[in-house]
mmCIF file of C-alpha atoms in Angstrom:
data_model
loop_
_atom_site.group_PDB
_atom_site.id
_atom_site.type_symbol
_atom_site.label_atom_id
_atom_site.label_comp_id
_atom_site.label_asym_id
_atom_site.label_seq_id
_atom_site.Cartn_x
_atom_site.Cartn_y
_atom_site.Cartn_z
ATOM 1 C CA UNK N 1 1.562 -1.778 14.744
ATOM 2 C CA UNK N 2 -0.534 -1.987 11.711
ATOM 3 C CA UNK N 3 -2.254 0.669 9.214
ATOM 4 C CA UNK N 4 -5.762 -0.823 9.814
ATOM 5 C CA UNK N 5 -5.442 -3.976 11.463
ATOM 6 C CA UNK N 6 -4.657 -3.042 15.076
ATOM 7 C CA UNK N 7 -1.289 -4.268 17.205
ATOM 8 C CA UNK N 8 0.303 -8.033 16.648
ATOM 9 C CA UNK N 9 2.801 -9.515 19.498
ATOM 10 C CA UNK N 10 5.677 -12.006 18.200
ATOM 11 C CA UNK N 11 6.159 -14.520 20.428
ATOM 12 C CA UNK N 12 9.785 -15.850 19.466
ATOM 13 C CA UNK N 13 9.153 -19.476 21.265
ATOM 14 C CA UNK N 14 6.123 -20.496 19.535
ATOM 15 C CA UNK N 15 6.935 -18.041 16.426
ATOM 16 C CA UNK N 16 3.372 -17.459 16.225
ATOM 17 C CA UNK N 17 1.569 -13.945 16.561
ATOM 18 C CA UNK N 18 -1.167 -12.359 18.580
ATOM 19 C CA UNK N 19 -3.152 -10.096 17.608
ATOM 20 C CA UNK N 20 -5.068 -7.139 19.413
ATOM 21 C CA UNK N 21 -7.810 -5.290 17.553
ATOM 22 C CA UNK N 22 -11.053 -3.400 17.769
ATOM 23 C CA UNK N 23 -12.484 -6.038 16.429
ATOM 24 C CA UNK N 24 -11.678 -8.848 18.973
ATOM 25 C CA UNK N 25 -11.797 -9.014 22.603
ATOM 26 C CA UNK N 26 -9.087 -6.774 23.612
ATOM 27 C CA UNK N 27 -10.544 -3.356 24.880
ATOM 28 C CA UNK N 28 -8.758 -2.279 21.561
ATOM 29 C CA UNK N 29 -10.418 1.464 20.630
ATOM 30 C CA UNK N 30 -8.316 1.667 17.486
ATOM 31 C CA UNK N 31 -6.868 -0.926 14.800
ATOM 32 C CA UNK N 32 -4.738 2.473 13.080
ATOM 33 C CA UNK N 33 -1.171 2.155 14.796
ATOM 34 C CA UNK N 34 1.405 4.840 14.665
ATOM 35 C CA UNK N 35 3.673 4.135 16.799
ATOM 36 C CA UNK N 36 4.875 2.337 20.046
ATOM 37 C CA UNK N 37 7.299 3.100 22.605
ATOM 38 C CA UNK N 38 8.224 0.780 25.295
ATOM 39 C CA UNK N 39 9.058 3.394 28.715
ATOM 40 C CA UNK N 40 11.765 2.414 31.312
ATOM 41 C CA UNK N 41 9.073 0.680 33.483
ATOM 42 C CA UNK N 42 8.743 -1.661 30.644
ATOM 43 C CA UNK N 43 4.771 -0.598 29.843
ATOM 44 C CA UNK N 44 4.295 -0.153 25.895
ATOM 45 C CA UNK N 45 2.732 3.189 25.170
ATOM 46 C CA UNK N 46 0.651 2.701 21.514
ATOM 47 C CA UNK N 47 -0.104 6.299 19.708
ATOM 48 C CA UNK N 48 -3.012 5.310 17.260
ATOM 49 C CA UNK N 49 -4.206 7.828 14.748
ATOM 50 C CA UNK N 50 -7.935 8.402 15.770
ATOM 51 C CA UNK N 51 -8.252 7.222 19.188
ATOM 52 C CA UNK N 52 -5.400 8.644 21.222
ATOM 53 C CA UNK N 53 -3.010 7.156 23.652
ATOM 54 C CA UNK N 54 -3.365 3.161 24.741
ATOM 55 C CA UNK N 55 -1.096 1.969 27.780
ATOM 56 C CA UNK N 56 -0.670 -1.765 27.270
ATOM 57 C CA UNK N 57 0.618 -3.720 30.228
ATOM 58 C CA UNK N 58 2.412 -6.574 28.938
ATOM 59 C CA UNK N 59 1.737 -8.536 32.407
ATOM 60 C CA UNK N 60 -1.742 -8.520 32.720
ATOM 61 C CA UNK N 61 -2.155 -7.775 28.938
ATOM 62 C CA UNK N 62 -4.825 -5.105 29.629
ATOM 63 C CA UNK N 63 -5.199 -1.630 27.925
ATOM 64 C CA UNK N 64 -5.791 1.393 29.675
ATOM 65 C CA UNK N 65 -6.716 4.620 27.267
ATOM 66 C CA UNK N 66 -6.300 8.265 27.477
ATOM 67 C CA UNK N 67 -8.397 10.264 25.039
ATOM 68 C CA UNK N 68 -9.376 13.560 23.821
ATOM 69 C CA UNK N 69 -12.096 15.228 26.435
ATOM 70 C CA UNK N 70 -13.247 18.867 25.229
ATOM 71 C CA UNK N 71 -14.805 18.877 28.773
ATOM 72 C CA UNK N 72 -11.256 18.157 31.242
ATOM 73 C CA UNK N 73 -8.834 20.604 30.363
ATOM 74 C CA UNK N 74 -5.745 18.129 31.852
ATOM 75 C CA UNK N 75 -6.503 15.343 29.365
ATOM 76 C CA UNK N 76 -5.157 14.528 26.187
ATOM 77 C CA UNK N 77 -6.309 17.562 23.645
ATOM 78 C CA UNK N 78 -5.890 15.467 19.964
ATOM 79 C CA UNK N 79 -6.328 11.625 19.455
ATOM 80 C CA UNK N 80 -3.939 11.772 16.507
ATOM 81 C CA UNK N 81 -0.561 11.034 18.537
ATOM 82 C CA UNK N 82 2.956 11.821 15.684
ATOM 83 C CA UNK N 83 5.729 11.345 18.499
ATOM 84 C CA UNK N 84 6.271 10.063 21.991
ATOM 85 C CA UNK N 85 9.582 10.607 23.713
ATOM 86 C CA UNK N 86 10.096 9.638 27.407
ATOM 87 C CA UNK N 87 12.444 12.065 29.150
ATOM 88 C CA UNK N 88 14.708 11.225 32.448
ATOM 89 C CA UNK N 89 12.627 12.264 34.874
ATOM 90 C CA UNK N 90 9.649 9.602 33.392
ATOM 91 C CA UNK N 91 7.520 12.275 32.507
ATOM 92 C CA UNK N 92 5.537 11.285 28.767
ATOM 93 C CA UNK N 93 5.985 13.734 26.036
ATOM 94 C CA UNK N 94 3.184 13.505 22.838
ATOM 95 C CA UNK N 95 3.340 15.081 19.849
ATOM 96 C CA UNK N 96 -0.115 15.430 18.101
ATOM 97 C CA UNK N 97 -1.119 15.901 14.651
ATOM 98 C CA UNK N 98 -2.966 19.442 15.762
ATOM 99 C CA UNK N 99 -2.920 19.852 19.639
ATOM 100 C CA UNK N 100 0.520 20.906 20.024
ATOM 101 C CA UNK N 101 2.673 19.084 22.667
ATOM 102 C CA UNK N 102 1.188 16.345 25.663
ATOM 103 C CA UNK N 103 2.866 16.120 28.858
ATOM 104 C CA UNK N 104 1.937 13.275 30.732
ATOM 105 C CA UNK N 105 3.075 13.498 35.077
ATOM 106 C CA UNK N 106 3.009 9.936 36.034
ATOM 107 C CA UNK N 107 2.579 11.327 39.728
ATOM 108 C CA UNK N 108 -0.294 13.374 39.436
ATOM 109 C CA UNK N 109 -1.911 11.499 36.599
ATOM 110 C CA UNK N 110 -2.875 14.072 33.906
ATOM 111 C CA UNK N 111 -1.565 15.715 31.010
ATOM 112 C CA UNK N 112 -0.636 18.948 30.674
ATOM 113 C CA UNK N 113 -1.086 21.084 27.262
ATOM 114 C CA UNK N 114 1.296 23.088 25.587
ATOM 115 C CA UNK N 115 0.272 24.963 22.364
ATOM 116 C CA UNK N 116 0.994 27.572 19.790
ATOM 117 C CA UNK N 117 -0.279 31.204 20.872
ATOM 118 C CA UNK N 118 0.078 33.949 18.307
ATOM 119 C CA UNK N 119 0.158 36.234 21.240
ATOM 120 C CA UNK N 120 3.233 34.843 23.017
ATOM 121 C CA UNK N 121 6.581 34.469 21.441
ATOM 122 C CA UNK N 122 7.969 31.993 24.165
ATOM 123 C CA UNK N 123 5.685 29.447 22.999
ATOM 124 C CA UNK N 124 5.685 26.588 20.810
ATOM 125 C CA UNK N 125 5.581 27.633 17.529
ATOM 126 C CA UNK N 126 3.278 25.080 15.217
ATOM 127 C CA UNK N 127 0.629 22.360 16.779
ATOM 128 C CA UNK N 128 1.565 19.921 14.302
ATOM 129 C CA UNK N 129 4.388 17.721 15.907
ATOM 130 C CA UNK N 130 6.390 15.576 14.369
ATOM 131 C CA UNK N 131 9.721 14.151 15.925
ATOM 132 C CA UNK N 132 10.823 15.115 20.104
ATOM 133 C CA UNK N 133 14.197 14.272 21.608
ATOM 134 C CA UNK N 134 15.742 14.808 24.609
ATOM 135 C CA UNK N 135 19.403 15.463 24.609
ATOM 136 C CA UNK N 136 22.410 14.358 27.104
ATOM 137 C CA UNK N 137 21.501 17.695 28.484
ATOM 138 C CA UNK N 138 17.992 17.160 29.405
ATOM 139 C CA UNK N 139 16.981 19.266 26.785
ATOM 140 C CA UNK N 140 13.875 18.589 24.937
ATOM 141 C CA UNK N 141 14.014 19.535 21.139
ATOM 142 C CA UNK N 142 10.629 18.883 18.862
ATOM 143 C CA UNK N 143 10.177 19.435 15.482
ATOM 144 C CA UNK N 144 6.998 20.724 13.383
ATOM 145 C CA UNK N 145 5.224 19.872 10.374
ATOM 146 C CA UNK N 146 5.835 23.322 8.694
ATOM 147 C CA UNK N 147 6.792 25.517 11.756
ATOM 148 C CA UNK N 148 10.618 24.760 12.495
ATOM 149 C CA UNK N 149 12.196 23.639 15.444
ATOM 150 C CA UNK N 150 11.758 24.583 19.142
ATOM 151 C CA UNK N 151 13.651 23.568 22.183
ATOM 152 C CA UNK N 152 11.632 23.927 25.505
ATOM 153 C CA UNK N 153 13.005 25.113 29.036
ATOM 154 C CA UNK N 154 11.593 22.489 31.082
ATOM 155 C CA UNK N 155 12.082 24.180 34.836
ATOM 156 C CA UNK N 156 10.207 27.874 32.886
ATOM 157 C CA UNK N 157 7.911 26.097 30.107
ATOM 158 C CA UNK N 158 9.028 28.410 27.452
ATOM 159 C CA UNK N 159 10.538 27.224 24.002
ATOM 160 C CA UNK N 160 13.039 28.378 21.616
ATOM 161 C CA UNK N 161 12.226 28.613 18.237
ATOM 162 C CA UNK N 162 14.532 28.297 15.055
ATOM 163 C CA UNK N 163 13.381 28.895 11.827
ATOM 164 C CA UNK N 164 14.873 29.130 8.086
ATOM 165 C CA UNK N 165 15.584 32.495 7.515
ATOM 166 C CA UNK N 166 16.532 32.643 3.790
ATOM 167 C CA UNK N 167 18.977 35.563 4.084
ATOM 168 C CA UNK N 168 21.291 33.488 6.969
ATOM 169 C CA UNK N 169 23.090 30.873 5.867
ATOM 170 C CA UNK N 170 23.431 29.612 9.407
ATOM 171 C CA UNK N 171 20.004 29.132 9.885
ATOM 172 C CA UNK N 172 18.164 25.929 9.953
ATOM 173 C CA UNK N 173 17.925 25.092 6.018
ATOM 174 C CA UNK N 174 14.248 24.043 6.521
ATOM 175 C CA UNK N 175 10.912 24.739 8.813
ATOM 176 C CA UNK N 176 9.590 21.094 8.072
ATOM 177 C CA UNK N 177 11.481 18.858 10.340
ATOM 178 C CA UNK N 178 11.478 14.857 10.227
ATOM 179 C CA UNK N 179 13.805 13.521 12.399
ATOM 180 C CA UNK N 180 16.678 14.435 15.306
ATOM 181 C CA UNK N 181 19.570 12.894 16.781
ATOM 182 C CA UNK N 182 22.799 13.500 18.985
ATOM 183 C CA UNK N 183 26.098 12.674 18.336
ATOM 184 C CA UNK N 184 29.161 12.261 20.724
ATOM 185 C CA UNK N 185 30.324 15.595 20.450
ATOM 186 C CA UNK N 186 26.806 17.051 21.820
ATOM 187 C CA UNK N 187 26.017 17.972 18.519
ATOM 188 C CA UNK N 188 22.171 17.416 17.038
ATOM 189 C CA UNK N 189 21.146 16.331 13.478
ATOM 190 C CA UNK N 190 18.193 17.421 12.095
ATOM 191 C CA UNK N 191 16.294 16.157 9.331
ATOM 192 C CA UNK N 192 14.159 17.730 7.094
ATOM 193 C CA UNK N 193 11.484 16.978 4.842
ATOM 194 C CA UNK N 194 12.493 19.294 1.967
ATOM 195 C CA UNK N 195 16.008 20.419 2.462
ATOM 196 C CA UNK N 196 18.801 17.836 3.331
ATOM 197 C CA UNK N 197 19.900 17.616 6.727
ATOM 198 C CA UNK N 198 21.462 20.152 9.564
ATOM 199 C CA UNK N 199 24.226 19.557 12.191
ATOM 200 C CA UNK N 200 23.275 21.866 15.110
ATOM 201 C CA UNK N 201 26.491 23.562 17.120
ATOM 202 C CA UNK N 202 25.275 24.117 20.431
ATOM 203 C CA UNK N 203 28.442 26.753 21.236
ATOM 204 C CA UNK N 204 28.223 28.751 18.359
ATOM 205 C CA UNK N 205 24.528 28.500 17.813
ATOM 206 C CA UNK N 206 24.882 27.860 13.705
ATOM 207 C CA UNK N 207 23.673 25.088 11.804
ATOM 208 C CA UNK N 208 25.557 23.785 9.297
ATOM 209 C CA UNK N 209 23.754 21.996 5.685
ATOM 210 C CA UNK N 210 24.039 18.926 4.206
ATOM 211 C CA UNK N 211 22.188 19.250 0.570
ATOM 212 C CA UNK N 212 22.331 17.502 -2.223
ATOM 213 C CA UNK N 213 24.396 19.064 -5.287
ATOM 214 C CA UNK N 214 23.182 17.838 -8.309
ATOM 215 C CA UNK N 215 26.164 16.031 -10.087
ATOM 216 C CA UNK N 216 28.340 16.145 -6.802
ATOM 217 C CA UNK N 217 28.200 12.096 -5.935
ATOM 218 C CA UNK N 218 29.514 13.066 -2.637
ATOM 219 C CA UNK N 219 26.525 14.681 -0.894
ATOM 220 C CA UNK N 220 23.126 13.387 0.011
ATOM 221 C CA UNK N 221 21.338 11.658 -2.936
ATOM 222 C CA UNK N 222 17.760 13.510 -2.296
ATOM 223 C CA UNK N 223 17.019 16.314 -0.151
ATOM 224 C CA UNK N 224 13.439 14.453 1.766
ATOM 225 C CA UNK N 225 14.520 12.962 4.696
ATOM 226 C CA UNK N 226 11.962 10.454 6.478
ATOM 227 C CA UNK N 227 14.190 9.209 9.160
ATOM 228 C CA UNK N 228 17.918 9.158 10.692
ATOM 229 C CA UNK N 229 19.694 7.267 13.097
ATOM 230 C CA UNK N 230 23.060 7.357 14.920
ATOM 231 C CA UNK N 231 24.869 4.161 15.567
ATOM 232 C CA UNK N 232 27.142 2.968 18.214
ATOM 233 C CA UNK N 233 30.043 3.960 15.697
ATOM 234 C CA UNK N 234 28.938 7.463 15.872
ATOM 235 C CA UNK N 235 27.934 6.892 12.065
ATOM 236 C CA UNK N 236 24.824 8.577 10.278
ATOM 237 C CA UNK N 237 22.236 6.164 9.099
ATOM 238 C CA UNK N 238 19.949 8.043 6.388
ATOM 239 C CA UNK N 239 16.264 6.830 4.912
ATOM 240 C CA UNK N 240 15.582 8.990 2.142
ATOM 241 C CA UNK N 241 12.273 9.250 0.656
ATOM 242 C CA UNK N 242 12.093 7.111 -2.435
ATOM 243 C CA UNK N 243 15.696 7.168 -2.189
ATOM 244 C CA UNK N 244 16.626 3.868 0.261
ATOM 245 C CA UNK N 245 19.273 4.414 2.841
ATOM 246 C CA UNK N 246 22.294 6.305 2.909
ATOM 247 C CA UNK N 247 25.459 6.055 5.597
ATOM 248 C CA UNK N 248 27.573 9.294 6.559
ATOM 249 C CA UNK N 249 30.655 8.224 8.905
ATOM 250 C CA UNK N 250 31.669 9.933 11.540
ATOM 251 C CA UNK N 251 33.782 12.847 11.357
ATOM 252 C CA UNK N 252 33.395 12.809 7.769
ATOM 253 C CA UNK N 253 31.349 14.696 4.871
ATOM 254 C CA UNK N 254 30.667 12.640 2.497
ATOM 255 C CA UNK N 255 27.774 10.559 2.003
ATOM 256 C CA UNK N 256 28.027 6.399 0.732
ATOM 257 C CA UNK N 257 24.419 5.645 -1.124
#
């Protein structure tokens, strides 16, 4: 996926490239890429930043698009698509840069919208979505641009919400969240874009922080976070902004830049 030049396929026999743009032939309605997520059916599902959600089937190489319609209140409500998560029951789960969350049945064929209402406490609590991840659990957990982190009850359709809340130590350290993980121990990571990283304790229902300490070599170099992962070791793979990558082994506090 591309910034402005649509989606290229590697073919690893011929190591030559295909391309797919709005330009060319290829029923392509965008050429900005944000992401792409390949779904346990083996369909690639293309977020694009102005023209919503493209289904590419790799078989028949055709793309089938869902789009923002102010008139059918069971599409897609934002073309800008942040985040797509699959969860285990199939169902397809969009984050959007102002629309809130997009839940896409794959047996009834339309989306369902889920966005912030001043008025209601149980729901979600920005419309600007930036990571979603579904736990061992089943739990889905998405994080906001500026408006924490939620975790939704998918049998009642009501979120959670955790914010910073600068007098409780044990709250998450920051409402901008970038990124979220689970470990073996059922534990999440969270990300954030100002203010280091948080392991989440499900049981005890604290976070704990993992800042940077100016002149302390030992924690995290920077404090923006763009992106974590968790490998097969159970260790913590860091991408700092501006700051390259940083490791954190499992079981242990202390950061290797």
């Amino acid at each position: 996926g591309t910034a402005n030049s649509g989606l290229n396929k590697f073919d690893r026999e011929s190591s030559k490239f295909d391309s797919y743009s709005k330009n060319s032939n290829t029923s392509m309605l965008s050429n900005y890429i944000q992401l792409i997520l390949e779904d346990s059916e083996g369909t690639l599902w293309i977020g694009t930043d102005d023209a919503g959600v493209s289904v590419f089937n790799k078989h028949s190489e055709e793309f089938i698009w869902y789009q923002q319609s102010s008139n059918n209140p069971k599409a897609l409500n934002d073309n800008t698509i942040i985040s797509i998560c699959e969860d285990r029951t199939g169902n397809l789960w969009f984050g959007t840069w102002n629309g809130g969350i997009n839940k896409y049945s794959r047996s009834e064929k339309k989306f369902n919208n889920f966005f912030h209402n001043p008025d209601d406490p149980n729901s979600i609590s920005g419309n600007s979505i930036f990571p979603i991840y579904e736990d061992h659990f089943g739990d889905l957990w998405i994080g906001t641009d500026i408006n924490g982190l939620n975790r939704i009850n998918k049998k009642t359709n009501k979120f959670t919400r955790y914010f910073n809340q600068p007098n409780d130590p044990n709250s998450i350290s920051s409402n901008s969240i970038t990124s979220i993980c689970e470990d073996s121990f059922g534990n999440l990571w969270i990300s954030t874009n100002d203010n280091g990283i948080n392991r989440f304790d499900r049981t005890t229902n604290k976070f704990t922080h993992f800042k940077n300490i100016p002149g302390d070599p030992a924690t995290i170099s920077k404090n923006a976070i763009s992106q974590m992962f968790l490998d097969s070791n159970g260790d913590l793979w860091i991408g700092v902004q501006n700051g390259g990558i940083e490791k954190l082994e499992k079981g242990s506090a202390i950061f290797t830049h």
